[in-house]
């Protein structure tokens, strides 16, 4: 089992770009955040996060316009999820490198 992106998948490895807003209209949204951080560890294919362009390495910076960090994002996200839809702000890596299949 590989820890890296799938063959032919894009790897986002550059500095984080400006914050972008994403609309959460249903839950589960389909992104997994690394414990103790606000960084996206994985995005589930076929879920709203993937279809909107959320990707591994993005950092969650706001929920409903309020800044969040590793210690505050979960509570704010759960509170916001009680009244869908809402927006989240993510800063995502900007540089792209692609892996080629062997």
Short mmCIF file of C-alpha atoms in Angstrom, two decimals:
data_model
loop_
_atom_site.label_atom_id
_atom_site.label_comp_id
_atom_site.label_asym_id
_atom_site.label_seq_id
_atom_site.Cartn_x
_atom_site.Cartn_y
_atom_site.Cartn_z
CA UNK A 1 0.00 0.00 0.00
CA UNK A 2 1.36 3.41 -0.99
CA UNK A 3 1.28 6.57 1.11
CA UNK A 4 1.66 8.84 -1.94
CA UNK A 5 -0.79 9.85 -4.63
CA UNK A 6 -2.10 7.24 -7.01
CA UNK A 7 -0.24 6.70 -10.26
CA UNK A 8 -0.93 9.54 -12.63
CA UNK A 9 -2.47 11.65 -9.85
CA UNK A 10 -1.41 15.23 -9.31
CA UNK A 11 0.67 15.97 -6.22
CA UNK A 12 0.25 19.44 -4.73
CA UNK A 13 3.44 20.33 -2.97
CA UNK A 14 3.97 24.09 -3.22
CA UNK A 15 3.28 26.94 -0.82
CA UNK A 16 -0.31 27.60 0.16
CA UNK A 17 -2.22 29.97 -2.09
CA UNK A 18 -4.87 32.51 -1.10
CA UNK A 19 -7.97 31.33 0.73
CA UNK A 20 -10.76 29.97 -1.46
CA UNK A 21 -14.36 29.47 -0.32
CA UNK A 22 -16.14 26.14 -0.65
CA UNK A 23 -19.85 25.58 0.01
CA UNK A 24 -20.83 22.75 2.34
CA UNK A 25 -24.40 21.79 1.41
CA UNK A 26 -24.44 18.19 2.68
CA UNK A 27 -22.59 16.12 5.23
CA UNK A 28 -20.44 14.16 5.11
CA UNK A 29 -18.56 16.70 2.97
CA UNK A 30 -15.84 14.16 2.23
CA UNK A 31 -12.60 15.58 3.59
CA UNK A 32 -10.53 14.17 6.43
CA UNK A 33 -8.44 16.53 8.56
CA UNK A 34 -5.16 15.37 10.15
CA UNK A 35 -5.54 15.07 13.96
CA UNK A 36 -4.03 18.06 15.78
CA UNK A 37 -3.94 20.18 12.62
CA UNK A 38 -6.29 21.95 10.24
CA UNK A 39 -4.74 20.27 7.15
CA UNK A 40 -6.69 18.03 4.80
CA UNK A 41 -5.24 14.51 4.98
CA UNK A 42 -7.57 12.88 2.46
CA UNK A 43 -10.50 13.64 0.20
CA UNK A 44 -13.10 10.96 -0.52
CA UNK A 45 -13.78 10.47 -4.24
CA UNK A 46 -17.37 11.15 -5.28
CA UNK A 47 -18.13 13.38 -2.28
CA UNK A 48 -18.81 17.13 -2.49
CA UNK A 49 -15.30 18.09 -1.32
CA UNK A 50 -13.73 16.22 -4.25
CA UNK A 51 -16.16 17.61 -6.82
CA UNK A 52 -15.43 21.18 -5.63
CA UNK A 53 -11.66 20.73 -5.89
CA UNK A 54 -10.64 20.26 -2.26
CA UNK A 55 -7.38 18.32 -2.21
CA UNK A 56 -4.89 16.80 0.20
CA UNK A 57 -2.65 19.43 1.76
CA UNK A 58 -5.26 22.21 1.85
CA UNK A 59 -5.52 24.00 5.18
CA UNK A 60 -8.89 24.90 6.70
CA UNK A 61 -8.73 28.60 7.66
CA UNK A 62 -12.37 29.62 8.19
CA UNK A 63 -15.86 28.28 8.87
CA UNK A 64 -18.83 30.58 8.20
CA UNK A 65 -16.43 33.51 7.85
CA UNK A 66 -14.80 32.93 11.25
CA UNK A 67 -11.09 32.13 11.38
CA UNK A 68 -10.24 28.66 12.67
CA UNK A 69 -7.09 26.77 13.58
CA UNK A 70 -6.11 23.27 14.66
CA UNK A 71 -7.78 23.73 18.04
CA UNK A 72 -11.02 25.40 16.96
CA UNK A 73 -12.05 24.09 13.52
CA UNK A 74 -13.89 20.94 14.63
CA UNK A 75 -16.28 22.66 17.04
CA UNK A 76 -17.06 25.43 14.56
CA UNK A 77 -17.54 22.94 11.71
CA UNK A 78 -19.89 20.78 13.79
CA UNK A 79 -21.91 23.83 14.90
CA UNK A 80 -22.16 25.09 11.32
CA UNK A 81 -23.24 21.65 10.07
CA UNK A 82 -26.40 21.97 12.17
CA UNK A 83 -27.65 24.64 9.73
CA UNK A 84 -26.64 23.79 6.17
CA UNK A 85 -25.48 25.25 3.85
CA UNK A 86 -22.38 27.13 5.02
CA UNK A 87 -19.01 28.12 3.59
CA UNK A 88 -15.54 27.08 4.59
CA UNK A 89 -12.29 28.76 3.58
CA UNK A 90 -9.30 26.67 2.53
CA UNK A 91 -5.77 27.63 1.52
CA UNK A 92 -4.41 25.02 -0.87
CA UNK A 93 -0.95 24.23 -2.24
CA UNK A 94 -0.33 26.00 -5.52
CA UNK A 95 2.43 24.08 -7.29
CA UNK A 96 1.56 20.90 -9.13
CA UNK A 97 3.79 18.04 -10.12
CA UNK A 98 2.45 14.92 -11.77
CA UNK A 99 3.69 11.43 -11.31
CA UNK A 100 4.05 9.24 -14.34
CA UNK A 101 3.20 5.58 -14.35
CA UNK A 102 6.27 3.31 -14.56
#
